[in-house]
Structure formats: structure tokens, C-alpha cells
Coordinates of C-alpha atoms and ligand atoms in Angstrom, one line a residue:
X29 CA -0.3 89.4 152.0
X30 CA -3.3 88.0 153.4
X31 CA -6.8 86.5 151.4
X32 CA -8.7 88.7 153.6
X33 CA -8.4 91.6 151.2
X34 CA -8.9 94.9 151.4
X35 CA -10.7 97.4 148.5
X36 CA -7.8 98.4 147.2
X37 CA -5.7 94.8 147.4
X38 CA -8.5 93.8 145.8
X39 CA -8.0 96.6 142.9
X40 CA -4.6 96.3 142.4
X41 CA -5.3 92.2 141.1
X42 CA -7.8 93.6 139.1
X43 CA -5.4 95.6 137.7
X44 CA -2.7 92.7 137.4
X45 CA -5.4 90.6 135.6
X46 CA -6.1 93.6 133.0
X47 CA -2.3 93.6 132.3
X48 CA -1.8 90.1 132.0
X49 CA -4.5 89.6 129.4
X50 CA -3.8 92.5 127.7
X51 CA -0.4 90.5 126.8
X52 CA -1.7 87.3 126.1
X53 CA -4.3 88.6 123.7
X54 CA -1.6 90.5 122.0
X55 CA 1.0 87.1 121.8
X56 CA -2.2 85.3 120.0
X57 CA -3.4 87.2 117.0
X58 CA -4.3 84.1 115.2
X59 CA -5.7 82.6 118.1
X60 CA -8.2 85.4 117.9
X61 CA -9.0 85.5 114.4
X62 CA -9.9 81.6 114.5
X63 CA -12.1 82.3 117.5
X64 CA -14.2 84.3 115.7
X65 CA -14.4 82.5 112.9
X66 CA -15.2 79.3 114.9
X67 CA -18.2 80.9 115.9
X68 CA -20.1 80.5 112.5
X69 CA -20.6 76.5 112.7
X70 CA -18.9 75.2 116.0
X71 CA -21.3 76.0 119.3
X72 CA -19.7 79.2 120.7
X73 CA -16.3 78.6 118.7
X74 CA -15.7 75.8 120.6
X75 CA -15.6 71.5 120.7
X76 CA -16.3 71.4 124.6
X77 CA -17.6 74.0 126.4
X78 CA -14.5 74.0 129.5
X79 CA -12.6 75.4 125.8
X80 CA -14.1 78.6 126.5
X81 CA -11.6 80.3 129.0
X82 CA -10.8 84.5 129.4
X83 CA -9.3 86.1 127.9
X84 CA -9.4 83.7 125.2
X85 CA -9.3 80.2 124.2
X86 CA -5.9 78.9 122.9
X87 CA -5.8 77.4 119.4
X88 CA -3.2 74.5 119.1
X89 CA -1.2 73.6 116.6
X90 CA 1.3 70.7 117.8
X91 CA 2.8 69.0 120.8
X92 CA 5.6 67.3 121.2
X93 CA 7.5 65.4 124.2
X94 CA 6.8 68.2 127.0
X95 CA 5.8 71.2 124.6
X96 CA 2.9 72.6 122.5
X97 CA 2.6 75.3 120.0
X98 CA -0.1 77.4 119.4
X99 CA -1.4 78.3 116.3
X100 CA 0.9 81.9 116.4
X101 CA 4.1 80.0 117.1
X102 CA 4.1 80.3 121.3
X103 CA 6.0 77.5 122.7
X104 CA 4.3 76.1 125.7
X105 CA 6.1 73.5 128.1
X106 CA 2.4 71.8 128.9
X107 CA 1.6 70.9 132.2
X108 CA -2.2 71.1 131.0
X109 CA -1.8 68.0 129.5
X110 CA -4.9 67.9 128.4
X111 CA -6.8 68.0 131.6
X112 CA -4.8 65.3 132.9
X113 CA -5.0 63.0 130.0
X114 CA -0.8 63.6 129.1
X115 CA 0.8 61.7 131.5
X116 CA 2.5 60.0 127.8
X117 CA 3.5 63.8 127.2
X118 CA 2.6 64.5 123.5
X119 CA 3.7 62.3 120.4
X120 CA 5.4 59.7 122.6
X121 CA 7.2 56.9 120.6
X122 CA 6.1 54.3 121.8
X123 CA 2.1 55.7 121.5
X124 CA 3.1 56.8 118.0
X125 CA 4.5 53.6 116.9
X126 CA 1.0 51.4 118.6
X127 CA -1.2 53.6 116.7
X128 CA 0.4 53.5 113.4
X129 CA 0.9 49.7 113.4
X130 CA -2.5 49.3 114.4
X131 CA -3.8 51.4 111.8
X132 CA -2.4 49.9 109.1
X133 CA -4.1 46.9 110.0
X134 CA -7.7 48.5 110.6
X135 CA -8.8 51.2 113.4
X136 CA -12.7 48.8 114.2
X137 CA -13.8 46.0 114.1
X138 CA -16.9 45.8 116.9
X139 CA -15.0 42.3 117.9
X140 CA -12.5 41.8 121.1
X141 CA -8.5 41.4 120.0
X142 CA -5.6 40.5 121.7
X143 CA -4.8 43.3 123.2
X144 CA -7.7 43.6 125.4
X145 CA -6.9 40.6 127.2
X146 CA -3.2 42.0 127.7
X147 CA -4.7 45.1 128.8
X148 CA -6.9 43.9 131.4
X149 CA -4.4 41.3 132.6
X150 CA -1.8 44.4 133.4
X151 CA -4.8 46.5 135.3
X152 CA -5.7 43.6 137.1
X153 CA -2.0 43.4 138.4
X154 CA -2.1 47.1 139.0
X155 CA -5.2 48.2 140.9
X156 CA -5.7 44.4 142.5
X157 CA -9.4 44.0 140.8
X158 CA -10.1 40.7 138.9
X159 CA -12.3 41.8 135.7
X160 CA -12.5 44.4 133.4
X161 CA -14.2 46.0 130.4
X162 CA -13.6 49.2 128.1
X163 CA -15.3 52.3 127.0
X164 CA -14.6 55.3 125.1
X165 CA -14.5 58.5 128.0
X166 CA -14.9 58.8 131.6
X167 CA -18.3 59.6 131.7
X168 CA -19.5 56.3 130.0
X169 CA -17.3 54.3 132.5
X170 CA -18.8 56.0 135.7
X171 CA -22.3 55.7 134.3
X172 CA -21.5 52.0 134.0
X173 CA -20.5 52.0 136.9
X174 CA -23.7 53.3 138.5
X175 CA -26.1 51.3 136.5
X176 CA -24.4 48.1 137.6
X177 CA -24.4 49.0 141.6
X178 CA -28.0 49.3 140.9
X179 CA -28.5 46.7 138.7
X180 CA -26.7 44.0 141.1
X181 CA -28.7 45.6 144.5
X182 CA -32.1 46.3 143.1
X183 CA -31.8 49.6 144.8
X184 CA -32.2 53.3 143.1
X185 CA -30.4 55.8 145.6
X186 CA -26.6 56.9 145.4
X187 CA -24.7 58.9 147.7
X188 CA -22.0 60.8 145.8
X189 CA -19.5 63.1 147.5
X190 CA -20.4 67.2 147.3
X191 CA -17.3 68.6 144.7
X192 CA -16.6 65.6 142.8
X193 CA -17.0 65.4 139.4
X194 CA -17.5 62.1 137.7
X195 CA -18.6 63.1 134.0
X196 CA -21.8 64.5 132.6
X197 CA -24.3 61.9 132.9
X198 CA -27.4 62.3 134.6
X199 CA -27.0 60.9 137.9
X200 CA -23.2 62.2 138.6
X201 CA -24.4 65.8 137.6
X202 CA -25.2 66.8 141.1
X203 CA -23.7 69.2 143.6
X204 CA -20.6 69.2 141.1
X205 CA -19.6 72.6 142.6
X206 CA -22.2 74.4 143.7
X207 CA -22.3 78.0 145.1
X208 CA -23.1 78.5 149.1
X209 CA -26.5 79.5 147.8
X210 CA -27.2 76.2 146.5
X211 CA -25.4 73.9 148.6
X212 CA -27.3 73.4 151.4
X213 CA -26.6 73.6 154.9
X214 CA -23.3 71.8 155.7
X215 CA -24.8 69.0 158.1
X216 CA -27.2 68.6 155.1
X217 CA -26.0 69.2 151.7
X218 CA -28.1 69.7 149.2
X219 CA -28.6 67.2 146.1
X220 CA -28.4 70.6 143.5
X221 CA -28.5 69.9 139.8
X222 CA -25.0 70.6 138.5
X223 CA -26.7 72.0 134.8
X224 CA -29.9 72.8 132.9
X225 CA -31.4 69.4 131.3
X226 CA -31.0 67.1 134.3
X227 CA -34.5 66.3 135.0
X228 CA -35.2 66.7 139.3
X229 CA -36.6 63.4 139.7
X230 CA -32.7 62.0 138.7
X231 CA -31.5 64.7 140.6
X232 CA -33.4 63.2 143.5
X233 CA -32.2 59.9 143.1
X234 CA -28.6 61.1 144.2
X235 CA -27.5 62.0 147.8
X236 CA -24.7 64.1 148.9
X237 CA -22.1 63.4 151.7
X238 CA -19.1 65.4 152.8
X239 CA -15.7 64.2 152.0
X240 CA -13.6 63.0 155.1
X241 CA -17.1 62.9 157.4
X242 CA -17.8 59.1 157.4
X243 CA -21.0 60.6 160.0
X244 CA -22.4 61.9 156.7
X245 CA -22.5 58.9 154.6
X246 CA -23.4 56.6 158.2
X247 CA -26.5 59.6 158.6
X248 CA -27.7 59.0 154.4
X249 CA -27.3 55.0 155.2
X250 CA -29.6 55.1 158.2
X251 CA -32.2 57.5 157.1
X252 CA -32.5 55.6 153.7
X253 CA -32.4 52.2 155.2
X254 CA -31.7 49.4 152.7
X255 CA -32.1 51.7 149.6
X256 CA -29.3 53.2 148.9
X257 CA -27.4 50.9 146.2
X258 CA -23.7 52.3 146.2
X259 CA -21.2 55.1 146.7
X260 CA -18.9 56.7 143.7
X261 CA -16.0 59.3 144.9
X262 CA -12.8 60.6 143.8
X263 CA -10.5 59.0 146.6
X264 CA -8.6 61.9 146.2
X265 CA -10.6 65.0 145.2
X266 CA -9.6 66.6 141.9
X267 CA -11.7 68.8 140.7
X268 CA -11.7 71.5 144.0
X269 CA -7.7 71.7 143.6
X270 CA -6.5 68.2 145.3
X271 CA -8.0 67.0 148.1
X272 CA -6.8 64.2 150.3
X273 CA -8.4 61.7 152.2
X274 CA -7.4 61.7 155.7
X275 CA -6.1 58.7 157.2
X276 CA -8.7 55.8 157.4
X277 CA -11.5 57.0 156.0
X278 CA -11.4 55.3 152.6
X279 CA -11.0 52.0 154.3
X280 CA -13.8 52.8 157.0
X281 CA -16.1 54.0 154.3
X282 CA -16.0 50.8 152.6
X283 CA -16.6 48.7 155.9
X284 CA -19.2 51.5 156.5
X285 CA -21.3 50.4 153.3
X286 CA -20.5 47.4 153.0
X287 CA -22.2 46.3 156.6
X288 CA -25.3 48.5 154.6
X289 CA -25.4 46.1 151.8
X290 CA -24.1 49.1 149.4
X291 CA -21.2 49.1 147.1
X292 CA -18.1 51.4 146.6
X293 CA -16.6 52.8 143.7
X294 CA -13.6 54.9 143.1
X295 CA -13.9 56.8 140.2
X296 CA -10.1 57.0 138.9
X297 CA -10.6 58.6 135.7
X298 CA -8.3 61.4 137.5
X299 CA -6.1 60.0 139.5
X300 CA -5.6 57.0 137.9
X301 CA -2.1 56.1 136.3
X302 CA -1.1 60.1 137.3
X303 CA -0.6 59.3 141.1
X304 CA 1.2 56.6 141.0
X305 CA 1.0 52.9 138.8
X306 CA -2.0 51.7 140.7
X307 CA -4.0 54.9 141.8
X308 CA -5.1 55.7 144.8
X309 CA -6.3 51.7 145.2
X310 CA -2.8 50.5 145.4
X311 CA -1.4 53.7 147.8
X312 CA -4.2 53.7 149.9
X313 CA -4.2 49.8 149.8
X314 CA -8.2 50.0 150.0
X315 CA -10.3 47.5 147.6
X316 CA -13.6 49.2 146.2
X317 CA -16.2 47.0 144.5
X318 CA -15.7 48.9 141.6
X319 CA -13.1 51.1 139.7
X320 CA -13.2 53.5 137.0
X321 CA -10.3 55.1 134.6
X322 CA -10.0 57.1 131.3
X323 CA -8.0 59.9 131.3
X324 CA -4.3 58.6 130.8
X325 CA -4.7 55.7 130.3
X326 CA -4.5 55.0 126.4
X327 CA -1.3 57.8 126.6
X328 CA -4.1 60.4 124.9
X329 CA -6.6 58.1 122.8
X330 CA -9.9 58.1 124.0
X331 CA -10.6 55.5 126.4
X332 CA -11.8 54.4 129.7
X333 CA -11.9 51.0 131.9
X334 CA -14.2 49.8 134.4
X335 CA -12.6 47.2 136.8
X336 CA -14.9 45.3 139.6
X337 CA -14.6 42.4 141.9
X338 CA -15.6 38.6 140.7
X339 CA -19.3 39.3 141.8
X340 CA -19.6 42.6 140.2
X341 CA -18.4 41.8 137.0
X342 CA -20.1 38.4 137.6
X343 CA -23.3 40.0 137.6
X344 CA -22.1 41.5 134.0
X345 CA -20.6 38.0 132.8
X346 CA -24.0 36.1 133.3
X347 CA -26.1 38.8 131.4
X348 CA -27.4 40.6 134.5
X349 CA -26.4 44.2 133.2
X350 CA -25.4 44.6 129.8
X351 CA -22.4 46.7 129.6
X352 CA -22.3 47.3 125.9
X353 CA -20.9 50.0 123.0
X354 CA -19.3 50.5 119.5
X355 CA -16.0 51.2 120.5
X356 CA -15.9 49.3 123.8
X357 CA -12.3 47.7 123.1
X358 CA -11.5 49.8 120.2
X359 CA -8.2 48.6 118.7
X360 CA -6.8 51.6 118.2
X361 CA -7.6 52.6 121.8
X362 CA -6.5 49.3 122.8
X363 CA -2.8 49.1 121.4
X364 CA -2.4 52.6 122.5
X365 CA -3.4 51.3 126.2
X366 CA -1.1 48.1 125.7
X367 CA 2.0 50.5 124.8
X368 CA 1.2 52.7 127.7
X369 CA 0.9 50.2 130.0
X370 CA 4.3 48.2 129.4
X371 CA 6.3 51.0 127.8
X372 CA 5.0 54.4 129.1
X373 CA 3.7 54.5 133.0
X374 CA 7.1 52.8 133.9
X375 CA 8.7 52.2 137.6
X376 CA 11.5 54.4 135.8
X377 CA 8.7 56.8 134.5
X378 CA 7.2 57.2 137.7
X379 CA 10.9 57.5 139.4
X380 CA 11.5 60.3 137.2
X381 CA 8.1 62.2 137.9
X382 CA 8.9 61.7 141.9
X383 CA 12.0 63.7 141.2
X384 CA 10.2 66.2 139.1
X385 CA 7.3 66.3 141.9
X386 CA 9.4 67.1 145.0
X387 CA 11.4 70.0 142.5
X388 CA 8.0 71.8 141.4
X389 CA 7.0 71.6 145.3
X390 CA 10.3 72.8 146.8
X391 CA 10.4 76.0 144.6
X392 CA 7.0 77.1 144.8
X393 CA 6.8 76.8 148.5
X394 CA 10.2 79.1 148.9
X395 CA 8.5 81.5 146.2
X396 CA 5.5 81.0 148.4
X397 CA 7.5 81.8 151.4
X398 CA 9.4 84.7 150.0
X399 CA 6.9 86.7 149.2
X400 CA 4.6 86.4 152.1
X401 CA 1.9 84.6 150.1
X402 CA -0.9 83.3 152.1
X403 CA -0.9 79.6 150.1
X404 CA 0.4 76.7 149.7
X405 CA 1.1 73.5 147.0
X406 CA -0.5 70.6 147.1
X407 CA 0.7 67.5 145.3
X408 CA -0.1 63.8 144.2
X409 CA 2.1 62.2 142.0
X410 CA 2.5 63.7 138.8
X411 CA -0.8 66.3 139.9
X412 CA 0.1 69.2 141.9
X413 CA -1.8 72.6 142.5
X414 CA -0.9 75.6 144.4
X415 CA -3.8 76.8 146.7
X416 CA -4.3 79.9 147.6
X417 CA -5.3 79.6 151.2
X418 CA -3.7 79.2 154.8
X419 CA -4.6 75.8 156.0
X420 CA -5.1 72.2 154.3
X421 CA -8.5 72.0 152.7
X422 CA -10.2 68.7 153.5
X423 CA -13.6 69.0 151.9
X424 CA -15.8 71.1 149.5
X425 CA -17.2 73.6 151.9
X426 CA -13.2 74.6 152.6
X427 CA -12.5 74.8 149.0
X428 CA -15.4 77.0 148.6
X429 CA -13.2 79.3 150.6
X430 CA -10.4 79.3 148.9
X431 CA -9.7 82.6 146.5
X432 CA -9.8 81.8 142.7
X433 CA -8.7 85.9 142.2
X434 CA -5.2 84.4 142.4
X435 CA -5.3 81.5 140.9
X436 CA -6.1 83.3 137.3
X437 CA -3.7 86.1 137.5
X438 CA -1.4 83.1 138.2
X439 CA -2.5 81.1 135.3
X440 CA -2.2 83.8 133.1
X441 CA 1.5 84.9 134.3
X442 CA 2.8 81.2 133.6
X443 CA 0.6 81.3 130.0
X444 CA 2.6 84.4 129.3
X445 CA 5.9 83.0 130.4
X446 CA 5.7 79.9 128.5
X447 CA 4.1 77.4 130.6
X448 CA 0.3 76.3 129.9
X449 CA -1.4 75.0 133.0
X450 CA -5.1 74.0 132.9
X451 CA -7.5 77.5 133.1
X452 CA -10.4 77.3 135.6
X453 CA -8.8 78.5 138.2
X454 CA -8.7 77.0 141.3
X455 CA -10.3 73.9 140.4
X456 CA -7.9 72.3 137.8
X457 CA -4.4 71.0 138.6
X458 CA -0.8 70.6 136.5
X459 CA 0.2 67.1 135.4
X460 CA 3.6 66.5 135.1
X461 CA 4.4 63.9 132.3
X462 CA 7.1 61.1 131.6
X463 CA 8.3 63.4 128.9
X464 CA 9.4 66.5 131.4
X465 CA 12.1 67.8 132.5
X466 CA 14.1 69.8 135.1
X467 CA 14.3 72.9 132.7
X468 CA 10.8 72.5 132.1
X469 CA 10.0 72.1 135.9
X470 CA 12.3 75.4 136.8
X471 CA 10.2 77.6 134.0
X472 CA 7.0 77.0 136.1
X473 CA 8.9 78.2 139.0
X474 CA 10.4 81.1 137.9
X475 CA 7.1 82.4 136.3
X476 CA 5.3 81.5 139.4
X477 CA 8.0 83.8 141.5
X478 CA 7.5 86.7 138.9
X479 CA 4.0 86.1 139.7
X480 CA 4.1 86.1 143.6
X481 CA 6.7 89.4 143.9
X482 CA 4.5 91.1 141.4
X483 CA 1.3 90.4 143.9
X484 CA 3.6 91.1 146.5
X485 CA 5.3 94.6 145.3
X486 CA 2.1 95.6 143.9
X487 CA -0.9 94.8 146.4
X488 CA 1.6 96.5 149.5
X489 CA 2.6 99.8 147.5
Ligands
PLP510 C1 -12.9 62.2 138.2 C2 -13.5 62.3 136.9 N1 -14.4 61.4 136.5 C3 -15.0 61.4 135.3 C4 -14.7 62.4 134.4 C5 -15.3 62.4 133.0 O1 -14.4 62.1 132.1 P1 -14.7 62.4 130.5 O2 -14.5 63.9 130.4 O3 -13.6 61.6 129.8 O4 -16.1 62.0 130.2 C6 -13.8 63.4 134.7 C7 -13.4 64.5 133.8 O5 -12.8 65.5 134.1 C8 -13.2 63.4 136.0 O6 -12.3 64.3 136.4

């Protein structure tokens, strides 16, 4: 089988897709009746708008350790997880027992407690940066992050990395994934505004270099001489699949902008705690000026973390930016944090997920090679994704090329099998959680070798 496909390869998926949705619209007759009944007072029947996926969106109705349930009784082992926010798996009890202590003795106060000092102590240890604050998604935590490398330089212009996605703020809105239309010429790309509402003038303020080309970031730096304030990037891409940095490059980036006066943040709201128990940071062994996470971190509360060096958060400490909010250091977020930090995202944990890692890996890739698919899986940690294309993808313009035909008909044959991996395709990966295990790991492979001999039998007849 090749990606290059012909009319009536190309018909035959089609026709696999029909089939496949066919059956998951049948397993979900209640999903379907709340769907429509959402509609009358949620915003298209939905509470975030990456809810709305074909054929349907699912309607939950409890998880627990590696499962969920929809609302018609489906069991799910979840490698979803909540876009990557599961890495706890669902009702953990160590989570369970942090929040319901904490609530009993208040859910807000607007004042710091202990916990946040424990907290920040543990990510200092972990990701090797000194100082640290909270807020309440990921989005808040890379908009603080921006505000302060400008606040601290003086300077207006970013450089952010075409494909990444750092939230839906203003200034990180930009060439999220854009179509070849809109993109740009490679050498060039384009700073396009990633949705309605994000006014040009902003848009304008935020250039675009291509991941793994430190010529593109050194080109931005010399044209715009002493203006541009900072860099924020995934260190490794997650939202085009998973995309790795290739050897050097992080490190040379940051000598790159630093020599520019400009700062460097990694924006781990993805990779975080899921790749390992320091990120990227601590794998890659590179120190950026600033770090952001949310995501796993408060083992499925809402929270996020922004971590800097002495003179970033400096600049905060003495009143030069003020990072502020509500629920900054929320104490239910907080405890939750605490007990995911000491109890949950554990050398043990992480030993197990390894195992779990190299299983998911080893089976796709025979199922892969079995059938003749032209793919292959890519993984980090507890993320991994199966990409349906020949050769290693190394920045957007490659993912662009990738075929997401695939990808869906897969999703939906492991939905229909039991196994709920994140929809959108290409872009989204699974996360494997503390809570998995073997059994759930081999469903995932078996549905994904139904799925591959079924391309197979049918796209050759
Ligand atoms: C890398 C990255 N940064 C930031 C965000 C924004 O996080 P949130 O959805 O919590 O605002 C996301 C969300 O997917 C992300 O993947």
C-alpha cells in the first residue's frame, strides 16, 4: 500500500470510513440524543469546540484507572486521556484522596498555602529552573510567558515555530496549522492568523521559523536586529503528530538567541510530566529562560506552572511584570499537583510506562510491517502516534504531507474496538497513563491490526 493513492484506493477508504461510522453511531444512541439536545443552550452542543468530532462527539459518563464509559455503557481503555492531561489515569487514589481532604477544608482562598511552596520546590528539582508561579490552563501560562520576555527586554517581536500550538491567546494564535495556501513560501513562512478575532496588527507582531532550521530563526534575528524579545516552542512538536528535535538544535537555538539578547521558552504544557519526570528540559539537558506546563500536571485539575531562571522571575519578584489571577495557586489545584508530584509521576510510574511504551511500539510496527502499510509509530514517553507516512517528519511543511485519510478510519476502528484515542486525526497523539496495562496496551494493537489488514485486503481487491 502506498500514500500515493489511486481513484479507487482512494474510494475504497471512503468506503471503510462510511462503515466504521455507521457502527459507532449505532453503539451510541444516547450519545446522539444528548447531542442534539445540547444544541439548545451549549454553543453547537458542545463545552470546547475540539468536542465536535465526526461522526459524533462522545458523551462520557465515568472513568476509572485506565477506562471510561460512555453515556450508553461502551467501555473505553482511554489513551485520550484527555488530550494528554491523564497521565494520573482517571480517579487515581492518591488524586482522589488530595482533593477530598482539601475540600473539606475549603476549595479558595486568593492567599498562597503550603503546598505551593512544596510544589514549586519538587519542579525546581525536576526541570532545573529556580522560581515558579501557577495559573489555571496552558494558555494563561504561555501568555505569561510572552508578556514577561517582553516585559524584561523592552522589545515587541516573537518568533514562534510554524505548527506549534501554545494555547488561544492572541499572540500564539499564528500559523497554528495552516494550509499550503496560507503558509507561505517555505524559506519564508508566513505569520497567518490561526482564527477569526485575532486582530492583524498582533498577528504581525509574531514571526514564524521552521522547526530543526536554526538558519530560520538566525535569518528573523538579523533582519529584525535588536527587536525581537524571545522565542516560545514545543521542544518536541505535538500538535503535527510528534516531532523531534534533531540533535543540537535546542541547545544551539538557545546560544543562537541568547548572543541576540532574546529569550527562550519551552512551552511544556504537552510534553511535560508525559515524556519523562522533567520534560524535554531534563532529556535534552538544555536550560531555557523560561518554562511552561499544565496539562498533567495537577493529575486532571486544572492547572498550569510557569518556571524561569533567577532574572526572569526576578523581574516578576521586584514588580516588573505583574503575573497575577484568582486562582493562581488554587488549593485544590495545588494538593492535587503535590499528590501527583510525590505519589503519581513516579521513577516506578515512569518504569512502568517505558515497558508499556516499547510494547505499543513493537506491535504496531509488525502490524505496520505485515500489512505493507506505508507508516510508521512515533513515540515519546508515555505519547506515541502512528504516522502515516514513509520517512521521519522533522518539521511542519513534512507533516503537511502526511495523509490524515488514514489516520480517522484508524481512530474510528480502535473507537469501535474499545480503545478511545484523541480524534483529529493526524495531529493528536495517545498517552499512555500510570494506571495502564499490558491488556490494555495489546487491545490497541489488535484493533490497530484489524485496521491495517482491512486497508490492506480492501484497498488491493
Ligand atoms: C503545547 C501546548 N501549549 C499550550 C496549550 C494550551 O493549553 P490549554 O488548552 O490548557 O489552554 C496546549 C493545548 O493543547 C498545548 O498543546
Amino acid at each position: 500500500m502506498s500514500t500515493d493513492m489511486s481513484a479507487d484506493t482512494d474510494a475504497k477508504l471512503k468506503e471503510i470510513i462510511a462503515e466504521q461510522e455507521e457502527i459507532f453511531v449505532r453503539r451510541q444512541p444516547k450519545s446522539q440524543r444528548l447531542a442534539e439536545q445540547a444544541k439548545q443552550h451549549l454553543a453547537g452542543g458542545v463545552t470546547s469546540s475540539w468536542q465536535i468530532t465526526a461522526p459524533q462527539p462522545v458523551w462520557l459518563s465515568r472513568g476509572l484507572g485506565s477506562k471510561v464509559w460512555d453515556v450508553d455503557g461502551n467501555e473505553y481503555v482511554d489513551l485520550h486521556g484527555g488530550y494528554g492531561a491523564a497521565l494520573a489515569g482517571h480517579a487515581h487514589p492518591a488524586i482522589a484522596q488530595a482533593i477530598s481532604e482539601q475540600a473539606k477544608n475549603g476549595t479558595h482562598f486568593a492567599q498562597p498555602t503550603p503546598d505551593a511552596v512544596a510544589v514549586a520546590a519538587e519542579l525546581a528539582e525536576r526541570f532545573g529552573l529556580p522560581q515558579w508561579r501557577f495559573a489555571n490552563s496552558g494558555t494563561e501560562a504561555t501568555m505569561d510567558a510572552i508578556h514577561l520576555m517582553r516585559s524584561i527586554t523592552g522589545r515587541d517581536l516573537i518568533i514562534k515555530i510554524e505548527g506549534c500550538y501554545h494555547g488561544h491567546h492572541d499572540s500564539v494564535q499564528v500559523s497554528v496549522a495552516p494550509d499550503e495556501e496560507d503558509a507561505g513560501p517555505q524559506e519564508k513562512p508566513s505569520s497567518a492568523p490561526a482564527s477569526s478575532g485575532i486582530p492583524r496588527a498582533i498577528t504581525d507582531l509574531t514571526l514564524i521559523a521552521t522547526f530543526n532550521d536554526l538558519d530560520s530563526v538566525a535569518r528573523l534575528l538579523e533582519e529584525h536586529e535588536n527587536e525581537i524579545a524571545g522565542m516560545i516552542l514545543e521542544p518536541v512538536m505535538m500538535n503535527a503528530g510528534i516531532i523531534k528535535p534533531q540533535p543540537g538544535y535546542l541547545a544551539q537555538l538557545k546560544d543562537l538567541l541568547r548572543e541576540n539578547g532574546a529569550l527562550l521558552t519551552f512551552d511544556e504544557v504537552k510534553t511535560g510530566l508525559t515524556v519523562g519526570p522533567g520534560g524535554v528540559t531534563r532529556q535534552e539537558n538544555v536550560q531555557p529562560d523560561l518554562i511552561t506546563l499544565a496539562k498533567s500536571l495537577g493529575g486532571g485539575v486544572a492547572v498550569a506552572a510557569i518556571g524561569g531562571t533567577a532574572e526572569v522571575m526576578g523581574h516578576v519578584a521586584e514588580g516588573g511584570y505583574e503575573m497575577v489571577g484568582t486562582f493562581n495557586g488554587n488549593p485544590l489545584a495545588m494538593a492535587a499537583t503535590r499528590a501527583m508530584l510525590a505519589e503519581v509521576a513516579t521513577p516506578e510510574a515512569y518504569r512502568g510506562i517505558e515497558k508499556l511504551r516499547q510494547r505499543a511500539a513493537a506491535g504496531i510496527e509488525e502490524a505496520i510491517k505485515t500489512n505493507g502499510l506505508t507508516a510508521h509509530v512515533v513515540t515519546a514517553g508515555a505519547k506515541g502516534c502512528v504516522v502515516f507516512a514513509p520517512d521521519t517528519v522533522t518539521n511542519y511543511r513534512g507533516f503537511l504531507g502526511v495523509d490524515d485519510r488514514y489516520s480517522h478510519a484508524h481512530w474510528l476502528y480502535q473507537h469501535n474496538g474499545g480503545v478511545f484515542l484523541p480524534p483529529w486525526g493526524k495531529i493528536e497523539q495517545w498517552l499512555i497513563s500510570v494506571q495502564h496495562n499490558e491488556a490494555d496496551i495489546d487491545r490497541l494493537i489488535a484493533n490497530f491490526a484489524e485496521f491495517a489488514q482491512a486497508v490492506r485486503t480492501r484497498t488491493e481487491g
